Tab-separated table of C-alpha atoms in Angstrom:
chain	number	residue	atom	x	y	z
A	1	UNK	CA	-14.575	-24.117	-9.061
A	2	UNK	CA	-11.920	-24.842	-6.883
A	3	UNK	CA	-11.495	-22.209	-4.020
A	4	UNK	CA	-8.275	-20.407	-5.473
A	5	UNK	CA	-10.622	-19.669	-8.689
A	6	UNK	CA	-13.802	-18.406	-6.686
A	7	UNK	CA	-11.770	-15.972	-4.580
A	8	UNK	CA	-10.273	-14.932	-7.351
A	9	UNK	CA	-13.358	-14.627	-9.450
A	10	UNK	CA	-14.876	-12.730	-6.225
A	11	UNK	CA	-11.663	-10.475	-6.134
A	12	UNK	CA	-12.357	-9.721	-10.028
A	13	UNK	CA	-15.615	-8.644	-8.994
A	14	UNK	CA	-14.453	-6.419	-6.309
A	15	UNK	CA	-11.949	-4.711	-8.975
A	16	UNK	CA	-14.721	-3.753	-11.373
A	17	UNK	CA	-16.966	-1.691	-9.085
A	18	UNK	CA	-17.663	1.844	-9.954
A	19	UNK	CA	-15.383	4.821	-8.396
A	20	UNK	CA	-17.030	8.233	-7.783
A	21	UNK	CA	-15.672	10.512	-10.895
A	22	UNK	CA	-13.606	12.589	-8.776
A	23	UNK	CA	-11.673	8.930	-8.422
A	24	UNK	CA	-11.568	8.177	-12.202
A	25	UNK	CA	-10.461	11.716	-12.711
A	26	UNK	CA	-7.380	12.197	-11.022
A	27	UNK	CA	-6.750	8.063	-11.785
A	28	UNK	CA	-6.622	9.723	-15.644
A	29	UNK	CA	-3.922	12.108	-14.895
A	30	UNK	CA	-2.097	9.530	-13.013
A	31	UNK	CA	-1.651	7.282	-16.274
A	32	UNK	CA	-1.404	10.435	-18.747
A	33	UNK	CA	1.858	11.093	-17.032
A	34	UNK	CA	3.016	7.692	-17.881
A	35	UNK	CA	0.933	7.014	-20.744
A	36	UNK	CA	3.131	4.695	-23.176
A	37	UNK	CA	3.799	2.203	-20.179
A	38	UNK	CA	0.366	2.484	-18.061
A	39	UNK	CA	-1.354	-1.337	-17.726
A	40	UNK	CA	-4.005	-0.182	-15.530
A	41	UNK	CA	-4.277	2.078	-12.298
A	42	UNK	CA	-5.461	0.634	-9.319
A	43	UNK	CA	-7.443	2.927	-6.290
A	44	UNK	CA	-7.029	1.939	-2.724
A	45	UNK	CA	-6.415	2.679	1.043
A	46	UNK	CA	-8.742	4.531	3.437
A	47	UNK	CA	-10.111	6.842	0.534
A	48	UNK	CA	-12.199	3.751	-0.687
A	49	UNK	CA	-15.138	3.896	2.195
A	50	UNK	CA	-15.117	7.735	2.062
A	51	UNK	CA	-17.762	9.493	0.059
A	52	UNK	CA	-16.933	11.641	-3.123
A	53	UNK	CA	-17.397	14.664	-0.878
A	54	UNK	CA	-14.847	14.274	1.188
A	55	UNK	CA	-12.437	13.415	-1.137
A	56	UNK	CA	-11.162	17.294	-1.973
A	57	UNK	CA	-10.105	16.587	1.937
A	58	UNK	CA	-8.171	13.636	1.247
A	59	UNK	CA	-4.923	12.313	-0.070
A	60	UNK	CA	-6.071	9.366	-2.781
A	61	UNK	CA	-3.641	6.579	-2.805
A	62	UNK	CA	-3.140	4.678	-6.606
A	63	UNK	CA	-0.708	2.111	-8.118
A	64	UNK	CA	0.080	2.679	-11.668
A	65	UNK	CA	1.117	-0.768	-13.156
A	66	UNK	CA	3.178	-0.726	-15.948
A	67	UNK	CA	4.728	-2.756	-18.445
A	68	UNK	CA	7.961	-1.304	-18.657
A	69	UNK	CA	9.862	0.920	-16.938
A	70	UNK	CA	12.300	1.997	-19.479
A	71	UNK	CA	9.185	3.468	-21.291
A	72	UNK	CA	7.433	4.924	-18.528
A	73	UNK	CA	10.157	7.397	-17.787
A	74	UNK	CA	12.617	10.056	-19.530
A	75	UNK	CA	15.226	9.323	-17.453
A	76	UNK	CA	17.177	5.811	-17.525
A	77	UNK	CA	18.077	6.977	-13.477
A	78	UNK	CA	14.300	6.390	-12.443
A	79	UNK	CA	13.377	3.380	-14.516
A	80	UNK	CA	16.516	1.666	-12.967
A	81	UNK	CA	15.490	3.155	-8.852
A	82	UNK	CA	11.860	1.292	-9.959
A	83	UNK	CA	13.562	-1.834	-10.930
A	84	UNK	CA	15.717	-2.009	-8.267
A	85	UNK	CA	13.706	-0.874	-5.249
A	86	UNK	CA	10.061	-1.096	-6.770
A	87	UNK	CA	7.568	0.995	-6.355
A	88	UNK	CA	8.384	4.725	-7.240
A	89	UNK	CA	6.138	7.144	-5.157
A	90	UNK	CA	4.998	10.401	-6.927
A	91	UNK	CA	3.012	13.090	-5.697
A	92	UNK	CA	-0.067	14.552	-8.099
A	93	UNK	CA	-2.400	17.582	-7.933
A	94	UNK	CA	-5.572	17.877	-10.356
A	95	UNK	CA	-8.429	19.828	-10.624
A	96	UNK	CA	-12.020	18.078	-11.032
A	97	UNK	CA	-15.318	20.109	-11.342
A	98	UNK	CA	-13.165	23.328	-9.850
A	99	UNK	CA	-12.177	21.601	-6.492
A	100	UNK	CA	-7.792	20.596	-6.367
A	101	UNK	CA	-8.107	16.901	-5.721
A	102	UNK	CA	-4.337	15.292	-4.236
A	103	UNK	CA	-2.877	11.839	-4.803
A	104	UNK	CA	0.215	10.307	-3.941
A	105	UNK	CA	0.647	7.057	-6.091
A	106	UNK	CA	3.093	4.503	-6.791
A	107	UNK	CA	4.249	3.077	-10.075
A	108	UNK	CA	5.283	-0.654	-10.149
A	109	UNK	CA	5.183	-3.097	-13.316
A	110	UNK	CA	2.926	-5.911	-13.402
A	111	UNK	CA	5.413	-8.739	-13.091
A	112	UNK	CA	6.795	-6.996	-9.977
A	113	UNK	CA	3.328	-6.105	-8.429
A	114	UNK	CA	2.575	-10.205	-8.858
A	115	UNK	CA	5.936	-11.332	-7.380
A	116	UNK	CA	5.157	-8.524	-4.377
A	117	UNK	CA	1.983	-11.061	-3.335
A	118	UNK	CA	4.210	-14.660	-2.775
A	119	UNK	CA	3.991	-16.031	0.583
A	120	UNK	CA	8.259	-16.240	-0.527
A	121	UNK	CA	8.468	-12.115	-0.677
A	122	UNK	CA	9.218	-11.150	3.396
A	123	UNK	CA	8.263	-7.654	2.152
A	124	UNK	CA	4.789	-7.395	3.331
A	125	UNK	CA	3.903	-3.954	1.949
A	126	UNK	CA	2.314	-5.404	-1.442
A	127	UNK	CA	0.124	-8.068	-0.161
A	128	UNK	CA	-0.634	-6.383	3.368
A	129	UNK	CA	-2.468	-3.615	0.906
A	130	UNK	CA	-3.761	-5.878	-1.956
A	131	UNK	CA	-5.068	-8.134	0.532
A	132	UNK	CA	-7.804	-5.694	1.331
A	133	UNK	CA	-10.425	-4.591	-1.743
A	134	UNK	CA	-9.557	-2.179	-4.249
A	135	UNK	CA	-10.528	-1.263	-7.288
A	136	UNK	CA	-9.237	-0.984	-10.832
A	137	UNK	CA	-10.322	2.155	-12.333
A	138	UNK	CA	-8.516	1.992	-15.708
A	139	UNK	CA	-7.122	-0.785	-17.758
A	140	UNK	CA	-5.523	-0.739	-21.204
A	141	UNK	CA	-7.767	-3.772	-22.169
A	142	UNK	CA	-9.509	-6.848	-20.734
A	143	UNK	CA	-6.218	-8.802	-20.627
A	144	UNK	CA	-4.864	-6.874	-17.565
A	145	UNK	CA	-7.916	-8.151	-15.188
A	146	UNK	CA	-7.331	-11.473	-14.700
A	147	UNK	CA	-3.593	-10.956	-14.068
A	148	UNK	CA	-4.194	-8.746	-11.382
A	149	UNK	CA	-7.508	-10.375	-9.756
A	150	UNK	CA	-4.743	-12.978	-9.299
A	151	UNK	CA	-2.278	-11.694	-7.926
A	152	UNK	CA	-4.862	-9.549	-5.222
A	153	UNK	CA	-6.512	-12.932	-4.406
A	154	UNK	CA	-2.972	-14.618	-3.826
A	155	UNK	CA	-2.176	-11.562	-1.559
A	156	UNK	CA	-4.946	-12.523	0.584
A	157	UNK	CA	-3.943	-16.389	0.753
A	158	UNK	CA	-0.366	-14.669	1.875
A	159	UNK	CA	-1.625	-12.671	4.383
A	160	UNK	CA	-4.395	-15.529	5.788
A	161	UNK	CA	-1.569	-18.322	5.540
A	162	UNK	CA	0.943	-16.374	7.873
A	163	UNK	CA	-1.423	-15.964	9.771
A	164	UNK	CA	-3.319	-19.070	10.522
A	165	UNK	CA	-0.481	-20.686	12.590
A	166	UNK	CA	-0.348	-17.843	14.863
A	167	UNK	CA	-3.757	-17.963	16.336
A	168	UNK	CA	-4.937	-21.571	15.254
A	169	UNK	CA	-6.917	-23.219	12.890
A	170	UNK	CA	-10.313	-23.243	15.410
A	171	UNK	CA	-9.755	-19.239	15.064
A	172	UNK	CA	-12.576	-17.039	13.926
A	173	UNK	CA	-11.893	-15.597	10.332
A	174	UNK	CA	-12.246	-11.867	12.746
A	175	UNK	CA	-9.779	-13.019	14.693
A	176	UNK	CA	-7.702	-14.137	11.582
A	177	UNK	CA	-7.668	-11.255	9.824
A	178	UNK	CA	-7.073	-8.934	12.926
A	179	UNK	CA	-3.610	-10.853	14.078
A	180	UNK	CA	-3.144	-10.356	10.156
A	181	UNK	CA	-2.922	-6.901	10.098
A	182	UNK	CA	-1.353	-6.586	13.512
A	183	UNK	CA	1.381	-8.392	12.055
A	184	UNK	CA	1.925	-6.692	9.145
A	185	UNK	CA	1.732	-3.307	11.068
A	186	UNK	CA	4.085	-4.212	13.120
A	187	UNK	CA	6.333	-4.963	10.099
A	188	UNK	CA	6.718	-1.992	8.640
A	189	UNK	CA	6.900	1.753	9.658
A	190	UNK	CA	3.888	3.050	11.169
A	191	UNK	CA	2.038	4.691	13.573
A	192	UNK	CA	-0.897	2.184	14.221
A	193	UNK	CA	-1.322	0.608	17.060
A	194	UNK	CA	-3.655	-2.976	17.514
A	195	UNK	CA	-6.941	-0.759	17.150
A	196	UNK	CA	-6.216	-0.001	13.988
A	197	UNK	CA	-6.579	-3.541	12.722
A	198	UNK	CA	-9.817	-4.072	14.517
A	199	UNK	CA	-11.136	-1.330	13.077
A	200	UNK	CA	-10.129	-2.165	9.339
A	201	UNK	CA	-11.806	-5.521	9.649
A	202	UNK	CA	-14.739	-4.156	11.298
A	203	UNK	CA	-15.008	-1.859	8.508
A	204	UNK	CA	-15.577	-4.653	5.634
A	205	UNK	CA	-16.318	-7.392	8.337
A	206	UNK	CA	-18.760	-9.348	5.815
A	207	UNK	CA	-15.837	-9.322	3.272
A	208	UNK	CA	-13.636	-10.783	5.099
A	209	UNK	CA	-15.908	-13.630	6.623
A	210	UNK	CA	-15.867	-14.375	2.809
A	211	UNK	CA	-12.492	-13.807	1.731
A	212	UNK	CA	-11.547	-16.202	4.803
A	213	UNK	CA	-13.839	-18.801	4.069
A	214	UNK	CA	-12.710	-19.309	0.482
A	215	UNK	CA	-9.155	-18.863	0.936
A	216	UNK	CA	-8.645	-21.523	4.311
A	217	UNK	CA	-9.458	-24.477	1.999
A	218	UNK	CA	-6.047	-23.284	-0.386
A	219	UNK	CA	-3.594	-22.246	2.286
A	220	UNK	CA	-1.765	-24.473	3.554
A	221	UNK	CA	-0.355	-25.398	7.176
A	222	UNK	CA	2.185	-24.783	9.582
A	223	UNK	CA	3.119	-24.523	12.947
A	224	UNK	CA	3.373	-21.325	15.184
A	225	UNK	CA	6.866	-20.885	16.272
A	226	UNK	CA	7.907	-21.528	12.308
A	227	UNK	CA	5.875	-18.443	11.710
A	228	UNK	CA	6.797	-16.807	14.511
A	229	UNK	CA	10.182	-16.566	13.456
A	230	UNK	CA	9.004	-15.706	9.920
A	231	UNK	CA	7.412	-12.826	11.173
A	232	UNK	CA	10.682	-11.726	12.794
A	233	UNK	CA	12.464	-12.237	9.864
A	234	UNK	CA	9.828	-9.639	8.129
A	235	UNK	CA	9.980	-7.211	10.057
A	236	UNK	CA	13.769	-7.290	9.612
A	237	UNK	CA	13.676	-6.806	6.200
A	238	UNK	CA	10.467	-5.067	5.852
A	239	UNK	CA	11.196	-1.990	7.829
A	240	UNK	CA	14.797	-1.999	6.305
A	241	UNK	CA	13.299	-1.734	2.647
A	242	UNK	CA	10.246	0.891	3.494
A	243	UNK	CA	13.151	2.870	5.117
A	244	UNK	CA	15.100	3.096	2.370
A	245	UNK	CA	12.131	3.623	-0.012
A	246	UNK	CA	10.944	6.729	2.152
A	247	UNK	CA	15.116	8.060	1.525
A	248	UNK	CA	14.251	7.375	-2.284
A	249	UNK	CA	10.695	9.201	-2.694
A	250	UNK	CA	12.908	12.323	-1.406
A	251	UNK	CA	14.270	12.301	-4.942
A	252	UNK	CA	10.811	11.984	-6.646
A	253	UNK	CA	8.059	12.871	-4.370
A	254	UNK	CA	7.379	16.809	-4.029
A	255	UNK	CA	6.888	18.234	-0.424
A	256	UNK	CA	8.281	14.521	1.114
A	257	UNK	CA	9.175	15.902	4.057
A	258	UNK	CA	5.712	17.555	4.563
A	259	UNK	CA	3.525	14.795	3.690
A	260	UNK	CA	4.816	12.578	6.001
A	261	UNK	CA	4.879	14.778	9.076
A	262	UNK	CA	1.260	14.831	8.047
A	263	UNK	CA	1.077	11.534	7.715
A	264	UNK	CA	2.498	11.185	11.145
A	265	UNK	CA	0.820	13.916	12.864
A	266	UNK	CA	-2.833	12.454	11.456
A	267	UNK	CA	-1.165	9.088	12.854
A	268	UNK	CA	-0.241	9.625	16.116
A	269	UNK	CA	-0.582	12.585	17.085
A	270	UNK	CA	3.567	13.598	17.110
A	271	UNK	CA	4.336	17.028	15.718
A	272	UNK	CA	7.657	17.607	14.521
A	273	UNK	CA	8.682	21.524	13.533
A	274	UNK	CA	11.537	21.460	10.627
A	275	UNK	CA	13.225	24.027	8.916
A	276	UNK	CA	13.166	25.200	5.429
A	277	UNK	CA	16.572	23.826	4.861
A	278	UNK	CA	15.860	20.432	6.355
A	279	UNK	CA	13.126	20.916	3.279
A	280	UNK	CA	15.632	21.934	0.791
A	281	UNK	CA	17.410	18.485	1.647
A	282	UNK	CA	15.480	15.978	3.034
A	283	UNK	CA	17.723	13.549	2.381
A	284	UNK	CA	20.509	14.359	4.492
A	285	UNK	CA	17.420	15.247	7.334
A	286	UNK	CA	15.686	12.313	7.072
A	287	UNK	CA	17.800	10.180	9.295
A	288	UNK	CA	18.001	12.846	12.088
A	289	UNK	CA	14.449	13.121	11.940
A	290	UNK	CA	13.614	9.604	11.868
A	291	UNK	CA	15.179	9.339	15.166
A	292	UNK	CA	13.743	12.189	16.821
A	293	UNK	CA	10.007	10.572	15.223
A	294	UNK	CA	11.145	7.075	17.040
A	295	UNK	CA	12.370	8.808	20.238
A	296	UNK	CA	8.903	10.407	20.577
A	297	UNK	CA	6.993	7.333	19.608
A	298	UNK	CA	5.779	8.039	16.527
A	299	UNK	CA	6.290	4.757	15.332
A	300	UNK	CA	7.948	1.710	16.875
């Protein structure tokens, strides 16, 4: 096999491990609400590495693939917002054994989720997460594997192949991986400084090693000021787009405003009061409070 095919093959395996039932429960209502469109649900993010115990704790993260978006919704209004500024975020409660268990997920159809994972897409939020393991809890049938296998394992030639040129082919796959995520954290939104990609590799270190050593045979070359400036150009447009998908989950994710004070409170540490009507319209409040997050460094 060449080495596109045995990363992929050891991303397929990756995808079918076992999820605690907790997982596979709440992954269940995910689809149910979306049930004539659902391809397969996909489990990933921190919530991976943490044992079914502490999950009740937790805020799950899933993609929903789907195959159409005119079917998965009611409303023509939210399959065209998915079309046009893919993925829709939703917000899901469900119980499991007696214990509430809370998701947030995302739905996106496959064609778009494969696009999302082209070294051509400067949007780095697909392949920045698929590049890292996940798993896929649910699929309508064995035709939906391979297609996604694919497109994880081209996420992580992406990610590797931006990369590269930055710290230099004698680089150590740690070292790869780390300026990786550094990158991609500094293209979008967030809280995280550097430490946080040390710690994600350090986490799966072994996987990565392996990811790293199939994957540098099938990416290809380039020098670092190129990708220097590539990177600038992401961050451009990545931080543009994730802004103006965090105005759009205001119209579909429930208590918005609240999760991602969380968010940014379990982030960095930056707590920002707001009022209930800042909560009754989070749309017209989300650009005052996105500056008052910047000016006290939530995110930079």
């Amino acid at each position: 096999m060449d080495a596109r095919t045995e990363l992929t093959a050891l991303i397929a395996q990756e995808l079918a491990q076992p999820v605690p039932a907790a997982v596979r429960s709440i992954a269940d209502a995910v689809r149910a609400r979306h049930a004539e469109a659902a391809l397969g649900v996909l489990f990933y993010g921190s919530c991976l590495r943490k044992p079914e115990t502490l999950l009740a704790d937790s805020l799950l993260d899933f993609y929903l693939l789907v195959d159409d978006y005119g079917r998965a919704y009611r409303g023509a209004m939210m399959a065209f917002a998915n079309k046009l500024l893919p993925p829709n975020v939703f917000y899901l409660e469900a119980r499991h054994d007696g214990v509430t268990l809370r998701c947030k997920y995302a739905v996106i159809s496959l064609a778009q989720f494969q696009t999302g994972m082209s070294p051509a897409t400067d949007n780095v939020s697909l392949w920045a997460r698929f590049s890292q393991q996940s798993r896929l809890v649910w699929a309508r049938d064995a035709t939906v594997i391979q297609p996604v296998a694919a497109a994880c394992a081209e996420a992580v030639l992406t990610m590797l192949g931006n990369a590269l040129p930055l710290v230099g082919s004698s680089a150590t796959a740690d070292a790869v991986w780390q300026r990786a995520f550094e990158e991609t954290y500094r293209a979008e939104v967030r809280s995280e400084d550097s430490s946080r990609a040390i710690e994600l590799v350090n986490a799966d270190v072994e996987r990565y090693r392996r990811t790293y050593a199939l994957a540098r045979d099938a990416i290809g070359g380039g020098t670092a000021d190129a990708s220097a400036a590539a990177w600038r150009r992401r961050r451009r447009t990545s931080k543009l787009l994730n802004f103006a998908r965090l105005v759009k989950a205001t119209f579909t994710f429930d208590g918005a405003l609240d999760y991602v004070l969380w968010k940014v409170k379990r982030h960095s540490g930056v707590v920002l009061p707001v009022t209930d009507w800042q909560r009754r319209h989070p749309l017209l409040s989300a650009p005052v409070l996105a500056w008052k997050l910047y000016r006290r460094g939530a995110f930079r």
